[in-house]
Coordinates of C-alpha atoms and ligand atoms in Angstrom, one line a residue:
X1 CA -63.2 -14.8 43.2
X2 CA -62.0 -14.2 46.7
X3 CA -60.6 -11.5 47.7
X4 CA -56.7 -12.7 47.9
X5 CA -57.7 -14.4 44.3
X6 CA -58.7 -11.0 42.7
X7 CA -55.2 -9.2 44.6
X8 CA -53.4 -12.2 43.1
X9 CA -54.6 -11.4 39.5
X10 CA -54.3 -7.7 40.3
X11 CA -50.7 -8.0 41.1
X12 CA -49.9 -11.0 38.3
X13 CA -51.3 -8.0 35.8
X14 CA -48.9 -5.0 37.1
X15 CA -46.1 -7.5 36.5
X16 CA -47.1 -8.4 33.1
X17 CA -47.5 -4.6 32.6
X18 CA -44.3 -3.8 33.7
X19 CA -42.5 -6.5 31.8
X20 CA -44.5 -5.2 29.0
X21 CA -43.5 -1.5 28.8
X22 CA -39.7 -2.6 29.6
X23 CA -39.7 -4.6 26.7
X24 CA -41.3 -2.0 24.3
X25 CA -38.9 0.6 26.0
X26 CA -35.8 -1.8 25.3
X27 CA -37.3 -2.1 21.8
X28 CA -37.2 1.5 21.4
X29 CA -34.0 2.0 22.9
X30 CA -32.3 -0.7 20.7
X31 CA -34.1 0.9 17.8
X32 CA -32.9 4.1 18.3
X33 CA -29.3 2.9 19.2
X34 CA -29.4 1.4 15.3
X35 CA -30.7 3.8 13.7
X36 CA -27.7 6.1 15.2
X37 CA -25.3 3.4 14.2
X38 CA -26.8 3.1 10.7
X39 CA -27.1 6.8 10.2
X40 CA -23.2 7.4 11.2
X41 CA -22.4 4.9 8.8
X42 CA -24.4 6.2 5.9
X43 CA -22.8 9.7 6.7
X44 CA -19.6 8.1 6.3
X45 CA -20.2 6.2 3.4
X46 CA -21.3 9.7 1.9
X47 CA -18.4 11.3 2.6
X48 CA -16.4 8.4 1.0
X49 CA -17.9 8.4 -1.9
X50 CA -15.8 8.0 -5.1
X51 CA -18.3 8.1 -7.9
X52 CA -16.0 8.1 -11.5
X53 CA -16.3 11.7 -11.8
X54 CA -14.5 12.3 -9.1
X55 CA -12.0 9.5 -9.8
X56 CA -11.4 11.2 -13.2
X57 CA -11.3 14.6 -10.7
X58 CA -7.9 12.8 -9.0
X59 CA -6.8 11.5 -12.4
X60 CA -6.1 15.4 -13.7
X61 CA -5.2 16.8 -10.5
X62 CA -2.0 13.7 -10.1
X63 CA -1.2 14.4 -14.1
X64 CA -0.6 17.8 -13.0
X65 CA 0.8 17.7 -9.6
X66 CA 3.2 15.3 -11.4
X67 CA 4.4 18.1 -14.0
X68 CA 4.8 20.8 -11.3
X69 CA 6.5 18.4 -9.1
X70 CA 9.3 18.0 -12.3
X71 CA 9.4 21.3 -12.8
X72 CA 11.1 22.1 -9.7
X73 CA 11.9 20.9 -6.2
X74 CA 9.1 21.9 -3.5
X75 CA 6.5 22.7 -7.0
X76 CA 3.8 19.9 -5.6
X77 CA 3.8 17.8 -2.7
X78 CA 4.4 14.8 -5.2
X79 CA 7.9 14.8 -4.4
X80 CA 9.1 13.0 -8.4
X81 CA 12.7 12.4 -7.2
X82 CA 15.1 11.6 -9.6
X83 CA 16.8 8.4 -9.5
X84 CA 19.1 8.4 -12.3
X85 CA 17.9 5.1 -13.6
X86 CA 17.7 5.5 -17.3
X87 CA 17.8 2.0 -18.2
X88 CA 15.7 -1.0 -17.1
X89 CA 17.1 -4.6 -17.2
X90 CA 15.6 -6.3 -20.5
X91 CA 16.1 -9.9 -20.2
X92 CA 19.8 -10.1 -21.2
X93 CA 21.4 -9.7 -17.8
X94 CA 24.0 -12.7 -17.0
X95 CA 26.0 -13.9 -13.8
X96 CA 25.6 -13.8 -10.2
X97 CA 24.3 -10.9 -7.8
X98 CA 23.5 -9.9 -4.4
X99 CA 21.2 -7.3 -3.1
X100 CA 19.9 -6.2 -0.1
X101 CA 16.0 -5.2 0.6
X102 CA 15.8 -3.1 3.7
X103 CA 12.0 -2.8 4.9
X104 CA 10.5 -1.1 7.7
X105 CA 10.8 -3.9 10.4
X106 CA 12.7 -6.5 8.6
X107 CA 15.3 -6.6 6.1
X108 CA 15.9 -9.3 2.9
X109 CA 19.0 -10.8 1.5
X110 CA 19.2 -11.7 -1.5
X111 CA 21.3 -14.4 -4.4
X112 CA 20.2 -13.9 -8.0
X113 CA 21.6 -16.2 -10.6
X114 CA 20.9 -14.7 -14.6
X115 CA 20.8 -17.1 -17.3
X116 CA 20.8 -14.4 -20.1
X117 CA 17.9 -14.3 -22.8
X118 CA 15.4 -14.7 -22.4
X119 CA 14.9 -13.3 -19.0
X120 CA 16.1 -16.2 -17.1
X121 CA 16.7 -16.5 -13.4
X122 CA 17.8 -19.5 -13.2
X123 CA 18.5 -19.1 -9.2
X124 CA 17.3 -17.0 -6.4
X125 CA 18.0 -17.4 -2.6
X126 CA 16.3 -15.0 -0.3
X127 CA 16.9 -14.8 3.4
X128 CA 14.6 -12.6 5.3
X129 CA 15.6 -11.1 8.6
X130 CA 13.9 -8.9 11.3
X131 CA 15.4 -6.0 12.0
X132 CA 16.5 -6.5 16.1
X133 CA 14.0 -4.0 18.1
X134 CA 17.3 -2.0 19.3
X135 CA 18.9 -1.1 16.0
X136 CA 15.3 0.6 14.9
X137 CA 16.2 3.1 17.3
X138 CA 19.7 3.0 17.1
X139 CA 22.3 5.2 14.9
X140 CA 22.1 5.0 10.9
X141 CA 25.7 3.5 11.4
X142 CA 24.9 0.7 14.1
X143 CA 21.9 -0.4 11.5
X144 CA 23.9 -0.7 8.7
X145 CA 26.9 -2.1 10.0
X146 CA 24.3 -5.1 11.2
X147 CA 23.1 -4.9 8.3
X148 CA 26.4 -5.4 6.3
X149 CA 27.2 -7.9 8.4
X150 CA 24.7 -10.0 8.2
X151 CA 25.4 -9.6 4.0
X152 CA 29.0 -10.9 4.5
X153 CA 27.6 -13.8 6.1
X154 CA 24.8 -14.3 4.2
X155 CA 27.4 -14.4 1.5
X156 CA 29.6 -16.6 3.0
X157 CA 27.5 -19.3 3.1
X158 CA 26.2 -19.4 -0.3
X159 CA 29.8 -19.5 -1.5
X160 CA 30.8 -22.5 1.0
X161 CA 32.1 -20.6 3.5
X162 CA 35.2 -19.4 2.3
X163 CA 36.0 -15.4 2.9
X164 CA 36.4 -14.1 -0.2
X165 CA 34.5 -10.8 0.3
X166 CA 38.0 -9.1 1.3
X167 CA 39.5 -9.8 -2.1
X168 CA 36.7 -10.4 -4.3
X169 CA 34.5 -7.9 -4.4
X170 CA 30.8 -8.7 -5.1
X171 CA 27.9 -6.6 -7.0
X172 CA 25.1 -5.5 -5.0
X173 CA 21.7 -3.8 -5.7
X174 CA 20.2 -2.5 -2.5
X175 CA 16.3 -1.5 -1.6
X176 CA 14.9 0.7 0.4
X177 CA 11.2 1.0 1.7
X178 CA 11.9 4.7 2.3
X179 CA 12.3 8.6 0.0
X180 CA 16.1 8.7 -0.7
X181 CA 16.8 11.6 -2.5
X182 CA 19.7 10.6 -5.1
X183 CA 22.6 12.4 -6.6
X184 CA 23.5 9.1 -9.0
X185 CA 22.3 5.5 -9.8
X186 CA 25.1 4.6 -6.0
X187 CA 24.9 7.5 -4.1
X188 CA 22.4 9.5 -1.9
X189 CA 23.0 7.5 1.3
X190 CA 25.2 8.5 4.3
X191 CA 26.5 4.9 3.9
X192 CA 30.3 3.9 3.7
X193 CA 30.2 0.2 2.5
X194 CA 34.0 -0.7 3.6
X195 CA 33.6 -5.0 4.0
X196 CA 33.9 -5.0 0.1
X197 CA 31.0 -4.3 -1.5
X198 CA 30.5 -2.6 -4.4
X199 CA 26.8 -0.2 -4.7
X200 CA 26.0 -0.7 -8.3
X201 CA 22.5 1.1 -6.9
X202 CA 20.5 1.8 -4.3
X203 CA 17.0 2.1 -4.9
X204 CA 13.3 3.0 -3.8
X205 CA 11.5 -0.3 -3.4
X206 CA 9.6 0.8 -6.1
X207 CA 12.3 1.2 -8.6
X208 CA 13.2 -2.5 -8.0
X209 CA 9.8 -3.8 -8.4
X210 CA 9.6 -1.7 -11.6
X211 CA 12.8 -3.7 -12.7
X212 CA 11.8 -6.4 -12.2
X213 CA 8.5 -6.3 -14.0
X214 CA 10.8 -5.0 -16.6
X215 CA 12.9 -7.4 -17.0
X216 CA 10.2 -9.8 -17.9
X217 CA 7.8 -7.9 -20.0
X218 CA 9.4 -4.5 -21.9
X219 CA 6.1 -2.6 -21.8
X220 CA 6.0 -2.0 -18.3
X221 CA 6.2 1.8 -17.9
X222 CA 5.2 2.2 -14.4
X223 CA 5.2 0.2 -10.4
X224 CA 3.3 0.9 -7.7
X225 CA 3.4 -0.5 -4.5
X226 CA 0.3 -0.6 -1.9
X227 CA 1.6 -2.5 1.4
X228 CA 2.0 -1.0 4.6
X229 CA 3.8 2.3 2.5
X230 CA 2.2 3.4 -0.9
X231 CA 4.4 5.1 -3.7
X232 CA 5.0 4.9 -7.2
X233 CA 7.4 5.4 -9.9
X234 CA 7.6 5.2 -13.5
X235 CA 9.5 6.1 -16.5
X236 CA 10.0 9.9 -17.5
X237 CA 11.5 11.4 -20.7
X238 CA 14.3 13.5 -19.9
X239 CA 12.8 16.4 -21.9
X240 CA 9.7 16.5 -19.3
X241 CA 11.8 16.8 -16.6
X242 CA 12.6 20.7 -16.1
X243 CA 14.4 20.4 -12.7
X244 CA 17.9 19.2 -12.4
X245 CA 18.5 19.8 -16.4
X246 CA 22.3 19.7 -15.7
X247 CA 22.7 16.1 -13.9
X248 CA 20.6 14.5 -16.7
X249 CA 21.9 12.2 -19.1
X250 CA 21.1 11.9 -22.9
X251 CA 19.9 8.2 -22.7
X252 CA 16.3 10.2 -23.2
X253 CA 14.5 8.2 -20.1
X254 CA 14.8 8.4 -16.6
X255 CA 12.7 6.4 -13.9
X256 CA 11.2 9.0 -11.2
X257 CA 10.1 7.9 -7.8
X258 CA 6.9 10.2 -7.2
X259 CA 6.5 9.4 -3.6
X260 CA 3.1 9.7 -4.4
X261 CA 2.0 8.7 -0.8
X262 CA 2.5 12.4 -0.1
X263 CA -0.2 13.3 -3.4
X264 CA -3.1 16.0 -2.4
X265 CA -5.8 17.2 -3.7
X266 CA -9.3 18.8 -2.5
X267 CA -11.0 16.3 -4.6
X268 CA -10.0 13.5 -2.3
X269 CA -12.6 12.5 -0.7
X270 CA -11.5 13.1 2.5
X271 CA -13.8 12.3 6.2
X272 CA -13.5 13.7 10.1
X273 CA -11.8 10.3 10.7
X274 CA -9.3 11.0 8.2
X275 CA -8.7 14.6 9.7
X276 CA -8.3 13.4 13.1
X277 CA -5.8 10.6 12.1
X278 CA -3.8 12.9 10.5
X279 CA -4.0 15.6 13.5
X280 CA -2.7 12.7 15.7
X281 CA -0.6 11.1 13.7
X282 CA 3.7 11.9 13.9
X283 CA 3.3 13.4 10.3
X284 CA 0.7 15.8 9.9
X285 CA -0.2 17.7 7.0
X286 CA 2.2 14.8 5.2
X287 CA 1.5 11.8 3.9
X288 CA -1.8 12.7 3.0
X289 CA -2.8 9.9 0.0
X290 CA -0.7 7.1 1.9
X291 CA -3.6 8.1 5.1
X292 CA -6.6 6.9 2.9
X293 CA -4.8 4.2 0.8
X294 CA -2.1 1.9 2.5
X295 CA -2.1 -0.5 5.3
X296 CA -0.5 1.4 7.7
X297 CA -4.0 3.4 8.0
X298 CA -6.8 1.3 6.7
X299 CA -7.3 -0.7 9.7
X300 CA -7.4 2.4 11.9
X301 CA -10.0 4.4 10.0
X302 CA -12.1 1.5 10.3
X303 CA -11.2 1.4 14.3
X304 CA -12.3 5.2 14.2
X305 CA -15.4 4.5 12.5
X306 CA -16.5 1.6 15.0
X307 CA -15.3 3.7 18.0
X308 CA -17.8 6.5 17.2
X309 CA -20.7 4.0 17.0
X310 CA -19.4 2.6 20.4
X311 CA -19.6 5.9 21.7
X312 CA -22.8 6.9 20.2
X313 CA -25.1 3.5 20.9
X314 CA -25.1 0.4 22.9
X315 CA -24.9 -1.9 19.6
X316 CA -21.6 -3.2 20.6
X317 CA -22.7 -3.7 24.2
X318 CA -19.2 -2.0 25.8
X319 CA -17.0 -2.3 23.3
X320 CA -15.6 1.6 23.4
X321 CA -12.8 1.2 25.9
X322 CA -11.1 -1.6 23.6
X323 CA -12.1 0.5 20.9
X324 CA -10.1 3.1 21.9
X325 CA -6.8 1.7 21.4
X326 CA -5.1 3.5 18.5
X327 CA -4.2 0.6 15.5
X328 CA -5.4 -1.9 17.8
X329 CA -7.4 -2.8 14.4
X330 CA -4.9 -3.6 11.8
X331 CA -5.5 -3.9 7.9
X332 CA -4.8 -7.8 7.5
X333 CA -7.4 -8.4 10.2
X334 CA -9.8 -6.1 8.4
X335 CA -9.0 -8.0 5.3
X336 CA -10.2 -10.9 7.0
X337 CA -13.1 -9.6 8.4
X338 CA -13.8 -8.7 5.0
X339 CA -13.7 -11.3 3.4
X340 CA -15.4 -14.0 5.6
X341 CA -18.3 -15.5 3.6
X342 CA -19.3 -17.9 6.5
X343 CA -23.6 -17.4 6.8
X344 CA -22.7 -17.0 10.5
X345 CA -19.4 -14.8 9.9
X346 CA -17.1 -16.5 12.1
X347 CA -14.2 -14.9 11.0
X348 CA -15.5 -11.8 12.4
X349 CA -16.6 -13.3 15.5
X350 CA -13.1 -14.8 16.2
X351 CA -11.7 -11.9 15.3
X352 CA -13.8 -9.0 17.2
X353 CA -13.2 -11.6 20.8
X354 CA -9.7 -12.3 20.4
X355 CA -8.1 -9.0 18.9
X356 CA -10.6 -6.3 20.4
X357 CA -12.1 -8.1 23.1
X358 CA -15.6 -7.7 21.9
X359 CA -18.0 -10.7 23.3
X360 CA -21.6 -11.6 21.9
X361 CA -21.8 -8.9 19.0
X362 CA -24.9 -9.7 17.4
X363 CA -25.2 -10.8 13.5
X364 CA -26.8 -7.3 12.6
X365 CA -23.8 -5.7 14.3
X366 CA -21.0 -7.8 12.7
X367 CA -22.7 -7.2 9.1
X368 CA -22.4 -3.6 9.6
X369 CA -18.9 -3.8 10.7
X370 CA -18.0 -5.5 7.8
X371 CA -19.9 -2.9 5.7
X372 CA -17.3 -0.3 7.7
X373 CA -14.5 -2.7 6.1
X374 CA -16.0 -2.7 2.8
X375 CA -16.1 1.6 2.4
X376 CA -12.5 2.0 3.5
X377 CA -11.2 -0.5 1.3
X378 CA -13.3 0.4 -1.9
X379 CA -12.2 4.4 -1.3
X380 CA -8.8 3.1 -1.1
X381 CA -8.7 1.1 -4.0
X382 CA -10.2 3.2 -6.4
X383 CA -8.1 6.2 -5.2
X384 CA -4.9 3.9 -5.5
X385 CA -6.7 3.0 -9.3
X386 CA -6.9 6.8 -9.8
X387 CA -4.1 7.3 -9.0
X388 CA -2.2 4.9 -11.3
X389 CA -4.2 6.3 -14.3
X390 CA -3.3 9.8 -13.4
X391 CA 0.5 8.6 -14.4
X392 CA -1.3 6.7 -17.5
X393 CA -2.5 9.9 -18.5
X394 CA 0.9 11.9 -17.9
X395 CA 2.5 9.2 -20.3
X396 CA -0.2 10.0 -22.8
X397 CA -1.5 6.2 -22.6
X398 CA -5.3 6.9 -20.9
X399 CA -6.5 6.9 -24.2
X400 CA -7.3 10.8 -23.7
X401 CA -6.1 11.8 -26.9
X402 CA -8.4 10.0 -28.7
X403 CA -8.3 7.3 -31.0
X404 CA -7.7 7.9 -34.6
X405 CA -10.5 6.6 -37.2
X406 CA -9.9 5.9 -40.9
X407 CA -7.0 4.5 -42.2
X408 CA -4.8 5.0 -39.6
X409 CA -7.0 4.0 -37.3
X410 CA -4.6 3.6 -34.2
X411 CA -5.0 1.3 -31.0
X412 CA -3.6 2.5 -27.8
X413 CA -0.2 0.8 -26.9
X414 CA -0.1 -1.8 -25.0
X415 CA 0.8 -0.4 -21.3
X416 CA 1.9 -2.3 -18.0
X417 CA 2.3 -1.4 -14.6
X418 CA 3.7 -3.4 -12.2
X419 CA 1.7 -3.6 -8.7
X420 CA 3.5 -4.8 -5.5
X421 CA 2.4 -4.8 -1.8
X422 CA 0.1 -7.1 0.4
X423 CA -3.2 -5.3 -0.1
X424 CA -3.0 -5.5 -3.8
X425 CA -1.7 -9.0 -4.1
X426 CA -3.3 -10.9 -1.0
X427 CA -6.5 -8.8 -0.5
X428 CA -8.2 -9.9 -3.2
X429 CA -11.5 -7.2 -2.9
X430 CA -8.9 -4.6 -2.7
X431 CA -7.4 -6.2 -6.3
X432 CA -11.2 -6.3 -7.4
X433 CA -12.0 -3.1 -6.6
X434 CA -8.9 -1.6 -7.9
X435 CA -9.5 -3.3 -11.1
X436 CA -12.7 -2.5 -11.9
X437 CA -12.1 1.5 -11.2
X438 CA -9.2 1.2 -13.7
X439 CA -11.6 -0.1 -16.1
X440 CA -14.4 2.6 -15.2
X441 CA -11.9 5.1 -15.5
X442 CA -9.9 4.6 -18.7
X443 CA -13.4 3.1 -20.6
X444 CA -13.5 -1.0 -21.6
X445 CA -11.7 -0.3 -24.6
X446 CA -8.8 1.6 -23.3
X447 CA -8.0 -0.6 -20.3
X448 CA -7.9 -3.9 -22.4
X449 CA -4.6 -2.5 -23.2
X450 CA -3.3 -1.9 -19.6
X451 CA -2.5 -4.7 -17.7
X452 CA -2.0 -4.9 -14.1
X453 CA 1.0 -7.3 -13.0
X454 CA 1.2 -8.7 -9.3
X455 CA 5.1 -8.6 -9.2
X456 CA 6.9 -10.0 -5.9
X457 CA 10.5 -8.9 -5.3
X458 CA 11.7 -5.4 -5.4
X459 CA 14.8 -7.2 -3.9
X460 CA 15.5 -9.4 -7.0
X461 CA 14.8 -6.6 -9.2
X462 CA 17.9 -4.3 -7.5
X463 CA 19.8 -7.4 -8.2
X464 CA 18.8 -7.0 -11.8
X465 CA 19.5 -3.0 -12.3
X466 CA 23.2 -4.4 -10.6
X467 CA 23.2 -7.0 -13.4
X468 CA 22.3 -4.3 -16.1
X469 CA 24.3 -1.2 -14.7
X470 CA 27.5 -3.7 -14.6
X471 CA 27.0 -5.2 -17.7
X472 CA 26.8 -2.0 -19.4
X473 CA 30.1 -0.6 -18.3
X474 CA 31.9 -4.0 -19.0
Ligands
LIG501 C1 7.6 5.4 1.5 C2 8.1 5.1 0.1 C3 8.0 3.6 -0.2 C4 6.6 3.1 0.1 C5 6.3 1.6 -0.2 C6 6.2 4.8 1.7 O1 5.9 5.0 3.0 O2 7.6 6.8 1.7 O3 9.5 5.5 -0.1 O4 8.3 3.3 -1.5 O5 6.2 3.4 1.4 O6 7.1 0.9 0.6

């Protein structure tokens, strides 16, 4: 070999050299950047972890909060607000109602048409409206006045446009997605309904939902709603309620709204990310069970999570400044990460470029994402599951005390709770999940006697409690 030949394979070998050692030192570096992703998601996964004893840890802990919170006002950050429903519709309810459902950003009107026994609706009309960007910042009087307007209208049309709202008044049952503290079945509101409506009752969204499964099926003893909000309400005897003694009635039964988003307890299992959501968020210190359950917050602990590992590796090549966005993530789009089964996941693909401007993730990457998905929804659902037995076990229908042997051998009673909200009803993991901690909890042969009904319509069931609370002082 000459001496430019030997040079030649001199220099060819530094090159191959060099390429070498960058490669191995990408190797590394990518490896180490994984194993920091991977190890912040095991830490999180950790710290979510709901394994049934702790479940049964949140079960106790809601049973209890729920007696000090009727024991008196401010005794638990369960807020069990009276409603002064102390009769649910049963299936018997005749003639024509209206109500209103008033949601966070849009607002539901509503025609329901009862045939009587057995729990017939034989119509039902619903218009839904958004509420216009303005009014959401606007006066309480401005919003409703819209609001009432829009009724009349509503109204008008379905009885062929004559006016007959002046001189015929019409019966209303009216929603709300938010705590009203009541002082009767039609008042609690700063509302004066003067275009000739008559209140028959305003309720928590949960109260109408509970109606409604109510009015169909007479075991249902509790609703709970997991959508954007969480809450729950269910059906109290008078006797366990210590606060407010005077302003009860002797029906027995009353239906409390628990505003359980607000539930806490140390055994939640409770993460940094949850800490700092709450430090940031407009309500802190409140709210606390609604941060790790509903679908307000899902989607933004998951955002948390994969912000971190932006920070902290290079796995999703520069993905931190669009990361940073707060809710840029929202729940539905984590649903559908979630729940993409492609081989190549698509969905997530799709998803990561168009909502969070994240290009050429690798498959590794989006499987761990989705893993991110998977421990937010799974805390929430079995903490929204432990949740509903904690009332389950206030009522005396968890099966805790026992099941008598011998001759009067006993079965538990047959229990139902009505369920309501997008995460429950089109999330179908979440439902899974939920499910199956229900049954963990309460043991196979307990929960075969609680079922869980998707219900859709707290709307119609206001209607209904209008129906029943008119029928009853005809
Ligand atoms: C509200 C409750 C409501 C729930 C479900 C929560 O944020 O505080 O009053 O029932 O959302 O809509």
């Amino acid at each position: 070999m000459g001496r430019l030949g030997f040079r030649v394979a001199l220099g060819c070998a530094a090159v191959s050299c060099a390429i070498a050692a960058a490669l191995v030192g990408r190797r590394l570096r990518s490896r180490r950047q994984w194993s920091r992703a991977v190890e912040l998601v095991r830490e999180f996964e950790e710290a979510c972890a709901t394994p049934v004893g702790r479940l049964r840890q949140v079960v106790d802990a809601m049973a209890v909060e729920m007696h000090a919170g009727l024991a008196s006002d401010g005794g638990s950050k369960l807020k069990m607000l009276l409603t002064f429903i102390d009769k649910l519709p049963d299936g018997s309810e005749e003639g024509t109602y209206y109500a209103l459902d008033l949601g966070v950003t849009n607002f539901r009107t509503l025609r329901v048409h009862l045939g009587g026994k057995p729990s017939m609706i034989l119509n039902n009309k619903v218009e839904c409206q958004p509420i216009p960007k303005e009014l959401m910042t606007g006066t309480i009087e401005e919003l409703f006045n819209f609001v009432a307007l829009t009724l009349k209208k509503f109204v008008q049309r379905e009885e062929n446009g004559v006016d007959q709202i002046s001189d015929n008044t019409k019966d209303l049952g009216f929603t709300f997605s938010f705590p009203v503290k009541q002082l009767s079945v039609s008042s609690g509101l700063l509302i004066k309904w003067t275009k000739g409506f008559s209140v028959k009752d305003d309720v928590n969204d949960t109260v109408g939902t509970l109606a409604l499964c109510h009015y169909g099926d007479e075991d249902t003893v509790a609703a709970v709603i997991i959508g954007t909000g969480t809450n729950a309400c269910y059906l109290e005897r008078t006797d366990a309620i210590i606060k407010c003694q005077g302003l009860l009635t002797n029906s027995g039964v009353m239906v409390v709204n628990m505003e359980w988003g607000n539930f806490w307890s140390s055994h939640l299992p409770k993460t940094s990310y949850d800490i700092s959501l709450d430090n940031e968020s407009s309500n802190p210190n409140d709210q606390g069970f609604e941060k790790m359950i509903s679908g307000m917050y899902l989607g933004e602990i998951v955002r948390r999570v994969l912000h971190r590992i932006a920070e902290e590796s290079e796995i999703f090549s520069d993905a931190a400044q669009s990361l940073s966005a707060p809710f840029v993530l929202r729940t539905p789009l984590v649903a559908a990460m979630h729940e993409d089964d492609s081989p190549d996941l698509r969905e997530v693909g799709r998803i990561l470029e168009e909502h969070l401007k994240m290009y050429g993730v690798s498959k590794n990457a989006k499987r761990l994402i989705v893993h991110v998905c998977d421990i937010v929804t799974r805390r929430a659902a079995r903490l929204a599951a432990a949740g509903i037995v904690g009332i389950l076990k206030k009522l005396g229908r968890d099966g805790s005390g026992g099941v008598a042997s011998g001759r009067t051998k006993g079965k538990p009673r047959r229990t139902v709770v009505a369920v309501e909200g997008g995460l429950y009803t089109k999330y179908s993991i979440f439902r899974e999940y939920l499910n199956e901690a229900v049954g963990e909890i309460l043991g196979e042969e307990v929960a075969r006697y609680v079922l869980l009904r998707c219900v859709d319509g707290s709307g119609i069931g206001a209607a209904l409690l209008a129906a029943t609370y008119l029928s009853a002082n005809r």
